[in-house]
PDB file of C-alpha atoms in Angstrom:
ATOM      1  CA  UNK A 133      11.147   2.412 -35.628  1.00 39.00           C
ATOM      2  CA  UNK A 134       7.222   1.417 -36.008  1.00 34.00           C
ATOM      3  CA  UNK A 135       5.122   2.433 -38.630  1.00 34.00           C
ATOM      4  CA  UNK A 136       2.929   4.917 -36.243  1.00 32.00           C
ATOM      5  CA  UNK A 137       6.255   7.258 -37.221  1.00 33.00           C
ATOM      6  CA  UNK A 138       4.519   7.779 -41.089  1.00 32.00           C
ATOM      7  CA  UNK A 139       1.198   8.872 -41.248  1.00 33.00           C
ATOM      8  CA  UNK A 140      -1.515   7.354 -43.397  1.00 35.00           C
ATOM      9  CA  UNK A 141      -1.513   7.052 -46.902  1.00 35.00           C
ATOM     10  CA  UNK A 142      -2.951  10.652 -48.347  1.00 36.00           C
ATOM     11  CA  UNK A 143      -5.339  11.152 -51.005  1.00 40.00           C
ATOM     12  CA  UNK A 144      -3.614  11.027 -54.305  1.00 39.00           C
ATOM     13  CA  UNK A 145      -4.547  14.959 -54.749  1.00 43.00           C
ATOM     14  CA  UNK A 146      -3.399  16.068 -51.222  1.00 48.00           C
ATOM     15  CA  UNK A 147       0.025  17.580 -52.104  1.00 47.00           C
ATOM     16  CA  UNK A 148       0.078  18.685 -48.643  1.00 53.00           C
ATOM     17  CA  UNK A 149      -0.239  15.363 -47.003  1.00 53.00           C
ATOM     18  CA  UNK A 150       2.085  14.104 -49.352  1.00 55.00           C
ATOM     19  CA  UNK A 151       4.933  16.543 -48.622  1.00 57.00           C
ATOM     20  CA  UNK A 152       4.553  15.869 -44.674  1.00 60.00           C
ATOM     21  CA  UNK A 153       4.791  11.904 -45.175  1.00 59.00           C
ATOM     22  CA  UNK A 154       7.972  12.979 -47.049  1.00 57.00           C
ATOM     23  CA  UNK A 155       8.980  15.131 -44.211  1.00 60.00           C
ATOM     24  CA  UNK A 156       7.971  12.482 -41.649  1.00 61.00           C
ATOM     25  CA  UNK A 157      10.238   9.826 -43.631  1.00 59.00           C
ATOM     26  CA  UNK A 158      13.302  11.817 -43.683  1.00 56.00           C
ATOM     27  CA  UNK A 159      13.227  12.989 -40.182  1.00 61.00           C
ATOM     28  CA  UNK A 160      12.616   9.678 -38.894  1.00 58.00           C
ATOM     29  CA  UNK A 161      15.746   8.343 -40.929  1.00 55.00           C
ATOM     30  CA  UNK A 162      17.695  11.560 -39.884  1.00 58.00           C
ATOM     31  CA  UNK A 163      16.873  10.571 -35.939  1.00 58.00           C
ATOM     32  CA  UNK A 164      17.792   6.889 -35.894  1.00 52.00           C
ATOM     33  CA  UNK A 165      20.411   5.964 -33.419  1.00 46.00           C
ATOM     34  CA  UNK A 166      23.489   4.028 -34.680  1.00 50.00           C
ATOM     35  CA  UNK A 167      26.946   3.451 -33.901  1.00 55.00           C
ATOM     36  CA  UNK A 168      28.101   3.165 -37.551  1.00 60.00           C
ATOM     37  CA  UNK A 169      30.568   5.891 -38.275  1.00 61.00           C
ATOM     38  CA  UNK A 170      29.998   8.570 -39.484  1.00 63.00           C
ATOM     39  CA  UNK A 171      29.817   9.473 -43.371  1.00 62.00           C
ATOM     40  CA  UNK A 172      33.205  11.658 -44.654  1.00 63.00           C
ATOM     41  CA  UNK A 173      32.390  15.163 -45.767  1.00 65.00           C
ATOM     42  CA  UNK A 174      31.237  14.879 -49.506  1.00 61.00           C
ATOM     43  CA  UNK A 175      34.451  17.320 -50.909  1.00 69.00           C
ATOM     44  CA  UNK A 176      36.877  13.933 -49.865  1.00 76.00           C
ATOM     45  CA  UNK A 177      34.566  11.495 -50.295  1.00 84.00           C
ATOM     46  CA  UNK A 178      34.076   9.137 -53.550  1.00 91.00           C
ATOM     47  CA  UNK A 179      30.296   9.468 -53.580  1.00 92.00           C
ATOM     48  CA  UNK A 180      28.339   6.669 -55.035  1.00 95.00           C
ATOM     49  CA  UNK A 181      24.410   6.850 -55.572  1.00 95.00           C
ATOM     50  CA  UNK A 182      22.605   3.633 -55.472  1.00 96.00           C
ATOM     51  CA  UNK A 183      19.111   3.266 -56.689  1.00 93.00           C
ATOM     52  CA  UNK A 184      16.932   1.283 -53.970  1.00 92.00           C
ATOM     53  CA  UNK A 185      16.148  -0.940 -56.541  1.00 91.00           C
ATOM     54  CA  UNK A 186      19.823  -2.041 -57.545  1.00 94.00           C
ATOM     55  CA  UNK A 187      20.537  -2.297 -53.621  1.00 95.00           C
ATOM     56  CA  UNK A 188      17.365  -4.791 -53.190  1.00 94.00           C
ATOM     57  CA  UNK A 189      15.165  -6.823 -54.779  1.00 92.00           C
ATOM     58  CA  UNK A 190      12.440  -5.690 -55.393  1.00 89.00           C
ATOM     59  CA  UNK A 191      10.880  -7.420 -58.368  1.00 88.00           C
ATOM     60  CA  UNK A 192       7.676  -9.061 -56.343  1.00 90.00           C
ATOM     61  CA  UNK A 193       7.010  -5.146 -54.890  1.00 88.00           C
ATOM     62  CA  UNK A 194       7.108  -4.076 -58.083  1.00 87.00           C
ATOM     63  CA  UNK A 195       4.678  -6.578 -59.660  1.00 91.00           C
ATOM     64  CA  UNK A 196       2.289  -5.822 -56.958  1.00 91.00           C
ATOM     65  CA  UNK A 197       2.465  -2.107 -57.982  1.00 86.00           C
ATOM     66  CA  UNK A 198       2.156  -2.490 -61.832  1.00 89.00           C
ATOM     67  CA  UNK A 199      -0.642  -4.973 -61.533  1.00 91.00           C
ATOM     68  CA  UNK A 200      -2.508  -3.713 -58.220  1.00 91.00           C
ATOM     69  CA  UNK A 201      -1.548  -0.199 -57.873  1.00 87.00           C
ATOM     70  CA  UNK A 202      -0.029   2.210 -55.322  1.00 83.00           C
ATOM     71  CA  UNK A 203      -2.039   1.564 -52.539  1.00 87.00           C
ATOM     72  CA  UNK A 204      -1.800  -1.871 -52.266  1.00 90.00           C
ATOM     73  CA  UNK A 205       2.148  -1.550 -52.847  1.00 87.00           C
ATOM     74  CA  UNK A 206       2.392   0.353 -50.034  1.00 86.00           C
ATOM     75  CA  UNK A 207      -0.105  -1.604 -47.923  1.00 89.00           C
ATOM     76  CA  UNK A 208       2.141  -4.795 -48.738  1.00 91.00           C
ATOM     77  CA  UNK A 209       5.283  -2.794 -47.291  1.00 88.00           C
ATOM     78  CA  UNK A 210       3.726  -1.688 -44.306  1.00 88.00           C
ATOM     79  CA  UNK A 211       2.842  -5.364 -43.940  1.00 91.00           C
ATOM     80  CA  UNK A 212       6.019  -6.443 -44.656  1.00 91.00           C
ATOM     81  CA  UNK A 213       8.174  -3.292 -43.057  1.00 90.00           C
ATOM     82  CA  UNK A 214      10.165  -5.738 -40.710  1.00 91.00           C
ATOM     83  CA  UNK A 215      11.107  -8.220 -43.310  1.00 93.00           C
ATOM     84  CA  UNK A 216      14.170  -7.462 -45.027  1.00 93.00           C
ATOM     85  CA  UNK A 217      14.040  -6.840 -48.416  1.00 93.00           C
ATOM     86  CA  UNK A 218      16.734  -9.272 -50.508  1.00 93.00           C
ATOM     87  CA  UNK A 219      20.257  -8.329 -51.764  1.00 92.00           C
ATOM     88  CA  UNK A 220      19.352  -6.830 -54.745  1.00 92.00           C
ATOM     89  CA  UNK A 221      22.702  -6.449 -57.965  1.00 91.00           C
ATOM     90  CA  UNK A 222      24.566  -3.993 -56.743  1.00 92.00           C
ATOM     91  CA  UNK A 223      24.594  -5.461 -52.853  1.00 92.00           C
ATOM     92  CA  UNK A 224      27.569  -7.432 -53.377  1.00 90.00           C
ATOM     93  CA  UNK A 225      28.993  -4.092 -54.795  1.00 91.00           C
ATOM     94  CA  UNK A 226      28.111  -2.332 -51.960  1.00 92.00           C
ATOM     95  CA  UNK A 227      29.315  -4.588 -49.429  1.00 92.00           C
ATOM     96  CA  UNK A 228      32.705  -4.804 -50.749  1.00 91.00           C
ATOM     97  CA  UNK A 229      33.039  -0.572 -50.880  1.00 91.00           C
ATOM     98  CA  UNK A 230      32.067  -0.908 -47.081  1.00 90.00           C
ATOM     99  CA  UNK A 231      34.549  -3.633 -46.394  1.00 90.00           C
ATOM    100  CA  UNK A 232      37.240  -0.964 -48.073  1.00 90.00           C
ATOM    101  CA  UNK A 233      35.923   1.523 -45.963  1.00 88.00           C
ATOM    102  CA  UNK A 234      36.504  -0.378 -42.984  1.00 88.00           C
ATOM    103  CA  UNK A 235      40.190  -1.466 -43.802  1.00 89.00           C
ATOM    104  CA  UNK A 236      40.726   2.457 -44.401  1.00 88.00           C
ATOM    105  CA  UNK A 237      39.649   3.451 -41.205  1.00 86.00           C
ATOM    106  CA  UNK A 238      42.199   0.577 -39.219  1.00 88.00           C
ATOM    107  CA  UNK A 239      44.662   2.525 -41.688  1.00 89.00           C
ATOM    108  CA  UNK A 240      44.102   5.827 -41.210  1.00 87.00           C
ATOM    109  CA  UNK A 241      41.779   6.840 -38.693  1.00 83.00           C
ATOM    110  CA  UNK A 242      41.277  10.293 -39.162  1.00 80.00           C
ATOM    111  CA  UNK A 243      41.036   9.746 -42.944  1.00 78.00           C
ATOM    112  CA  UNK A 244      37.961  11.305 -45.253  1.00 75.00           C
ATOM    113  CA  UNK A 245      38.991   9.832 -48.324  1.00 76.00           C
ATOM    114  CA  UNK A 246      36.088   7.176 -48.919  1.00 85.00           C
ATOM    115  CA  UNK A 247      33.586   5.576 -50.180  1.00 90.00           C
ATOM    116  CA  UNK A 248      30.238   7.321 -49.625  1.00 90.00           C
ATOM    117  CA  UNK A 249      27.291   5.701 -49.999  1.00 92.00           C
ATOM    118  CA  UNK A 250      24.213   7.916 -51.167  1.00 92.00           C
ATOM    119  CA  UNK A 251      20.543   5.467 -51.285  1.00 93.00           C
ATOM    120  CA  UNK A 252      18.262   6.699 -53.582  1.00 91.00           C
ATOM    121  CA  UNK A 253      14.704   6.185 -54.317  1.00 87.00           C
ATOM    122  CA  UNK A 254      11.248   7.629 -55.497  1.00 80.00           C
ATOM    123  CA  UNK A 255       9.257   5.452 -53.394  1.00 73.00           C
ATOM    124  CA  UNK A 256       6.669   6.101 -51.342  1.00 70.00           C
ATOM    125  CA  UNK A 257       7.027   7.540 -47.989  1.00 72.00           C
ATOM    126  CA  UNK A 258       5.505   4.689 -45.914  1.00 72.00           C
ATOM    127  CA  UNK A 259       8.058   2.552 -47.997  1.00 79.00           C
ATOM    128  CA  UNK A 260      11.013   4.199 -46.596  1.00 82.00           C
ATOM    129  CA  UNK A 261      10.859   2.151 -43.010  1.00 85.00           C
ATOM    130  CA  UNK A 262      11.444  -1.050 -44.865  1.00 89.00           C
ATOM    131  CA  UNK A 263      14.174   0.576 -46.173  1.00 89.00           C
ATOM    132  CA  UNK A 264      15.722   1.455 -43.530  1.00 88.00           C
ATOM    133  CA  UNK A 265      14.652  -1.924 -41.606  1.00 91.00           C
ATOM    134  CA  UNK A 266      16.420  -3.950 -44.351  1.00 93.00           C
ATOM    135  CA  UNK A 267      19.736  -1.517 -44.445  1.00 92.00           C
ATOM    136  CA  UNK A 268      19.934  -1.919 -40.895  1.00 91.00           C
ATOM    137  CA  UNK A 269      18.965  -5.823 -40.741  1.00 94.00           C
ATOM    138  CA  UNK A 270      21.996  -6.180 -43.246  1.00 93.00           C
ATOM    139  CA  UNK A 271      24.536  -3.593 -40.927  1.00 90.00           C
ATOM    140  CA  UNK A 272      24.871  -1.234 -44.036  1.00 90.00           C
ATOM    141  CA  UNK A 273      26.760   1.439 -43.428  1.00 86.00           C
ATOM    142  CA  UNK A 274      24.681   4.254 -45.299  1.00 88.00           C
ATOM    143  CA  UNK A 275      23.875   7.649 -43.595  1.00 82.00           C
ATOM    144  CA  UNK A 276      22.373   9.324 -46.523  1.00 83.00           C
ATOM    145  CA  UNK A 277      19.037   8.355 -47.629  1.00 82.00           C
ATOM    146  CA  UNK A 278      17.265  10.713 -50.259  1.00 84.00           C
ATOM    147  CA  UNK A 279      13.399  10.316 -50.986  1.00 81.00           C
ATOM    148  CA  UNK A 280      12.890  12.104 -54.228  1.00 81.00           C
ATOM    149  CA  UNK A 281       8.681  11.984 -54.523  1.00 74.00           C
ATOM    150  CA  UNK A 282       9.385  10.977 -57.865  1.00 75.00           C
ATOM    151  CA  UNK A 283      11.484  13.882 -59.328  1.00 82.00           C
ATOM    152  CA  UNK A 284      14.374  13.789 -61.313  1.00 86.00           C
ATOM    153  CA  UNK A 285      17.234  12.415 -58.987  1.00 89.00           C
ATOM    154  CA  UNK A 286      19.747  15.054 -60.916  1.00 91.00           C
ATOM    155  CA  UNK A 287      19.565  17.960 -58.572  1.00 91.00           C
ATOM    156  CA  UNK A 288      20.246  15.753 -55.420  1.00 91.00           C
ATOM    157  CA  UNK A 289      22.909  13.417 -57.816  1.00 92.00           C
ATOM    158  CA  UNK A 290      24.526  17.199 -57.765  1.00 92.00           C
ATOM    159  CA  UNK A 291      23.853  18.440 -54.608  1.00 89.00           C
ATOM    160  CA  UNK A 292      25.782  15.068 -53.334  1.00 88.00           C
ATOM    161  CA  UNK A 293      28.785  15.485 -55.508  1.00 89.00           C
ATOM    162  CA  UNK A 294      28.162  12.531 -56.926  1.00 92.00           C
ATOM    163  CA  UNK A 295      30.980  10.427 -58.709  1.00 92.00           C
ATOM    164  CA  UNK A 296      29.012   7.401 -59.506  1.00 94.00           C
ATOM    165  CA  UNK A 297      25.027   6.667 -60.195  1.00 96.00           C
ATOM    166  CA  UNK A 298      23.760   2.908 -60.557  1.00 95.00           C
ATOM    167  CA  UNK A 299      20.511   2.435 -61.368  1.00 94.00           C
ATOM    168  CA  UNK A 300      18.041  -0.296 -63.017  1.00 91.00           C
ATOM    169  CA  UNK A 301      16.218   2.703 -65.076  1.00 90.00           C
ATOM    170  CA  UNK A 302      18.140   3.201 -68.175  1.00 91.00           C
ATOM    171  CA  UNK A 303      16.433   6.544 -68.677  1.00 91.00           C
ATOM    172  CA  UNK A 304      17.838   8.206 -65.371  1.00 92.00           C
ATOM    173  CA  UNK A 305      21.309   7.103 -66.087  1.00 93.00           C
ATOM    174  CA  UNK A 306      20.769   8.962 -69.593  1.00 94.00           C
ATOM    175  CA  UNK A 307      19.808  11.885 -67.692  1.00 93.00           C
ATOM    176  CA  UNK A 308      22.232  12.066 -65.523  1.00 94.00           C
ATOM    177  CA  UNK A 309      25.020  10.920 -68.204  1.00 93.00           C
ATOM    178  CA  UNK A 310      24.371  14.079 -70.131  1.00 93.00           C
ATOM    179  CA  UNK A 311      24.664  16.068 -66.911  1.00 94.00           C
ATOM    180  CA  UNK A 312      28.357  15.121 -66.766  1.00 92.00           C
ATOM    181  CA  UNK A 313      27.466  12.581 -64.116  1.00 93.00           C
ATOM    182  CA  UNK A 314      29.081   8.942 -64.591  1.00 92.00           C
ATOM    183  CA  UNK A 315      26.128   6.339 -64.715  1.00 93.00           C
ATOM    184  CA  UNK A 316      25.312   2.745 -65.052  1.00 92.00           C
ATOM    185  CA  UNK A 317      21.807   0.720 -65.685  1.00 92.00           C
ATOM    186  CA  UNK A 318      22.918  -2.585 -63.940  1.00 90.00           C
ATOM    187  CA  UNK A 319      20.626  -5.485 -64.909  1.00 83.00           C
ATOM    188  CA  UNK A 320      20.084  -8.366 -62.918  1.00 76.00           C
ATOM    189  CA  UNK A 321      21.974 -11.457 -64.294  1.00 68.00           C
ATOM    190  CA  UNK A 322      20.263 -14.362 -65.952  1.00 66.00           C
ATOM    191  CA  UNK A 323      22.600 -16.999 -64.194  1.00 63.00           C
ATOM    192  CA  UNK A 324      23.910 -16.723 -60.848  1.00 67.00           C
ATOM    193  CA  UNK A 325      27.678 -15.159 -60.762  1.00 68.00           C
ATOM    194  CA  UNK A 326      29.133 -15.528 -57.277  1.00 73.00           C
ATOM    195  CA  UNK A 327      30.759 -12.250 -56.087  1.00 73.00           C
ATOM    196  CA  UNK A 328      32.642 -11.660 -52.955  1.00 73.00           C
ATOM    197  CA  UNK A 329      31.352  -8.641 -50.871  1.00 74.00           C
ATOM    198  CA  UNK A 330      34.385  -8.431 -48.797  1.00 76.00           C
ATOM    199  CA  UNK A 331      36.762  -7.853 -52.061  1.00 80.00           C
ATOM    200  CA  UNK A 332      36.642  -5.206 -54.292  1.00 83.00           C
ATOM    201  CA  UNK A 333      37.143  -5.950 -58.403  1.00 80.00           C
ATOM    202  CA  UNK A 334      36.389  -3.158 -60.572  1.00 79.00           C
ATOM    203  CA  UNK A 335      37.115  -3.167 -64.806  1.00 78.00           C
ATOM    204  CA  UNK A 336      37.383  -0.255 -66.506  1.00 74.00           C
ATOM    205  CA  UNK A 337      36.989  -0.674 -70.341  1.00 74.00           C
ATOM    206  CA  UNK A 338      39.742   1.568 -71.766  1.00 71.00           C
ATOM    207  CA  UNK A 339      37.506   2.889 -74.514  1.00 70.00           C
ATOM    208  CA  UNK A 340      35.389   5.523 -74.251  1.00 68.00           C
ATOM    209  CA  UNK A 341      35.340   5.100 -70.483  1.00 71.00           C
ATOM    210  CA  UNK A 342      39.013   6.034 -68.490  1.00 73.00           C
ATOM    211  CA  UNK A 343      40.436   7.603 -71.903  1.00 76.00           C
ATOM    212  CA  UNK A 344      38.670   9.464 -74.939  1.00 76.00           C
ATOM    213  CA  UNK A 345      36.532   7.506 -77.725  1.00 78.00           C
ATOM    214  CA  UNK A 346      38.956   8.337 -80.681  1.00 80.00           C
ATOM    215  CA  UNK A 347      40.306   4.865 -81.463  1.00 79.00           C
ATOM    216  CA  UNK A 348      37.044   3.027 -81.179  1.00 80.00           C
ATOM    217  CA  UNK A 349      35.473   5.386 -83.479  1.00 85.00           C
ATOM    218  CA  UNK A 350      38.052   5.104 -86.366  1.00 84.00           C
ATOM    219  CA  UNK A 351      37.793   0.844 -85.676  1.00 82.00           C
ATOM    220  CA  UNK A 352      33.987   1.304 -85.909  1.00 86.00           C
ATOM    221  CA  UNK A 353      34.157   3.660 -89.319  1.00 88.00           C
ATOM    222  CA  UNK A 354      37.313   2.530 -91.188  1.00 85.00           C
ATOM    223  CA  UNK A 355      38.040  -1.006 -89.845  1.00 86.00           C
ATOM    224  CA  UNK A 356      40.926  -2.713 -87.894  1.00 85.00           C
ATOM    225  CA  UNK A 357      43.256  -2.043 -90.729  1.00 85.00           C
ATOM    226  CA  UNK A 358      43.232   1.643 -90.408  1.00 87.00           C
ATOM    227  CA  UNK A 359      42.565   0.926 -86.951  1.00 81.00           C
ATOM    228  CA  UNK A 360      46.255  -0.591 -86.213  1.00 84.00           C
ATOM    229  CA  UNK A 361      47.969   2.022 -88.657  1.00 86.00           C
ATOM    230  CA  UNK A 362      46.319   5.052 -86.555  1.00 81.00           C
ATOM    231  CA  UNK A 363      47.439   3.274 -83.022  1.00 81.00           C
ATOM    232  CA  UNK A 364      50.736   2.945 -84.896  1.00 84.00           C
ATOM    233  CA  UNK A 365      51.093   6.353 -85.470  1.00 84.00           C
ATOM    234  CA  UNK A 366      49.780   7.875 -82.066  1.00 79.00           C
ATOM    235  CA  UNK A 367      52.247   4.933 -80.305  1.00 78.00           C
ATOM    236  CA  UNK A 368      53.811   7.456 -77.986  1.00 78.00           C
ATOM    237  CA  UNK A 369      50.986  10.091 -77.870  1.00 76.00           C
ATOM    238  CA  UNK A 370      48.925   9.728 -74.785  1.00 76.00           C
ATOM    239  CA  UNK A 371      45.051   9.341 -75.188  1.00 70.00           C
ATOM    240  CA  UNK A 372      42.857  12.014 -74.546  1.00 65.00           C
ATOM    241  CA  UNK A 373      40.740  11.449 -71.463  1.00 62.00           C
TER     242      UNK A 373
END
């Protein structure tokens, strides 16, 4: 795909333009050929939305924004559209979900119960071929890519049945938090953790997260003596969820 698919950059005040480079963005993403399978219908899936930011790294692109502005942003990705962007702190994450995936399919082959993988990002339209470039330079198996133009992501998080969000803004996982959507602001780390991408380790915390806050709020207000007697108590009662 060349960059003579997404028209020019429009004038800041020409909604118009604007919604056609949107248009222009998706389509071309919609028509791309691939031989990856196919995404499973969202009802069986578990859906997972990753913010293009988590997926890559895109600290240097968004230096050049804060500091230059959007048009040179966007003139440094056109530049730069067939250079992949790097694994970002949620690739590894990623890569291991497809790597289940693929084990499923050997498995059961007519299966629907997977991971889905939903890309998400308010970026710029002309941005969206490095994107896609970089997704396919890296043999990512996503299939659904949603452009917001900068809106709230919590009507597509919905409209995708969303199980998961992961994203670097802490204020969008708030958002969609108190939409009864499960979120996470992942951070990049200060010293490099090895991960394996064809593995997949997940923790829970057991507070507040797979059961019901109850016991970490009595710790928090009465201490661990009260604590211990309450878990005492409640031994053989299961926790809320």
């Amino acid at each position: 795909m060349s960059a003579a698919e997404i028209k020019d950059v429009p004038n800041a005040n020409d909604t118009k333009g604007d919604d056609a480079d949107w248009a222009a963005a998706k389509a071309a993403f919609d028509n791309l050929k691939s031989k990856k399978p196919r995404p499973p219908k969202p009802e069986h899936a578990v859906t997972i939305a990753v913010s293009s930011r988590t997926l890559f790294d895109m600290a240097k692109e968004r230096k050049i924004f804060e500091e230059e502005g959007l048009e040179s942003y966007v003139a440094y990705q056109q530049q730069h559209e067939d250079e992949p962007m790097m694994p970002g702190v949620a690739f590894p994450f990623v890569k291991a979900l497809m790597t289940v995936n693929a084990r499923l399919r050997e498995l059961y082959p007519d299966g629907q119960e997977l991971f889905d993988i939903v890309l998400m990002t308010n970026n710029h339209a002309q941005v969206g071929v490095r994107l896609i470039n970089s997704i396919n330079h890296y043999d990512l198996t996503i299939e659904r890519f949603c452009m917001t133009g900068g809106e709230s992501p919590i009507g597509y998080l919905k409209a995708y049945m969303t199980n998961l969000y992961l994203s670097r803004s802490s204020g969008k996982v708030k958002e969609a938090i108190e939409e009864g959507i499960a979120a996470a602001t992942m951070f990049t780390a200060n010293k490099e953790n090895p991960l394996s991408d064809t593995q997949l380790r997940v923790a829970f915390d057991g507070d507040a997260v797979l059961f019901s806050d109850e016991s970490e709020i009595i710790v928090k207000r009465d201490g661990l003596d009260t604590f211990f007697e309450h878990e005492k108590q409640l031994e053989n009662t299961p926790w809320h969820r």
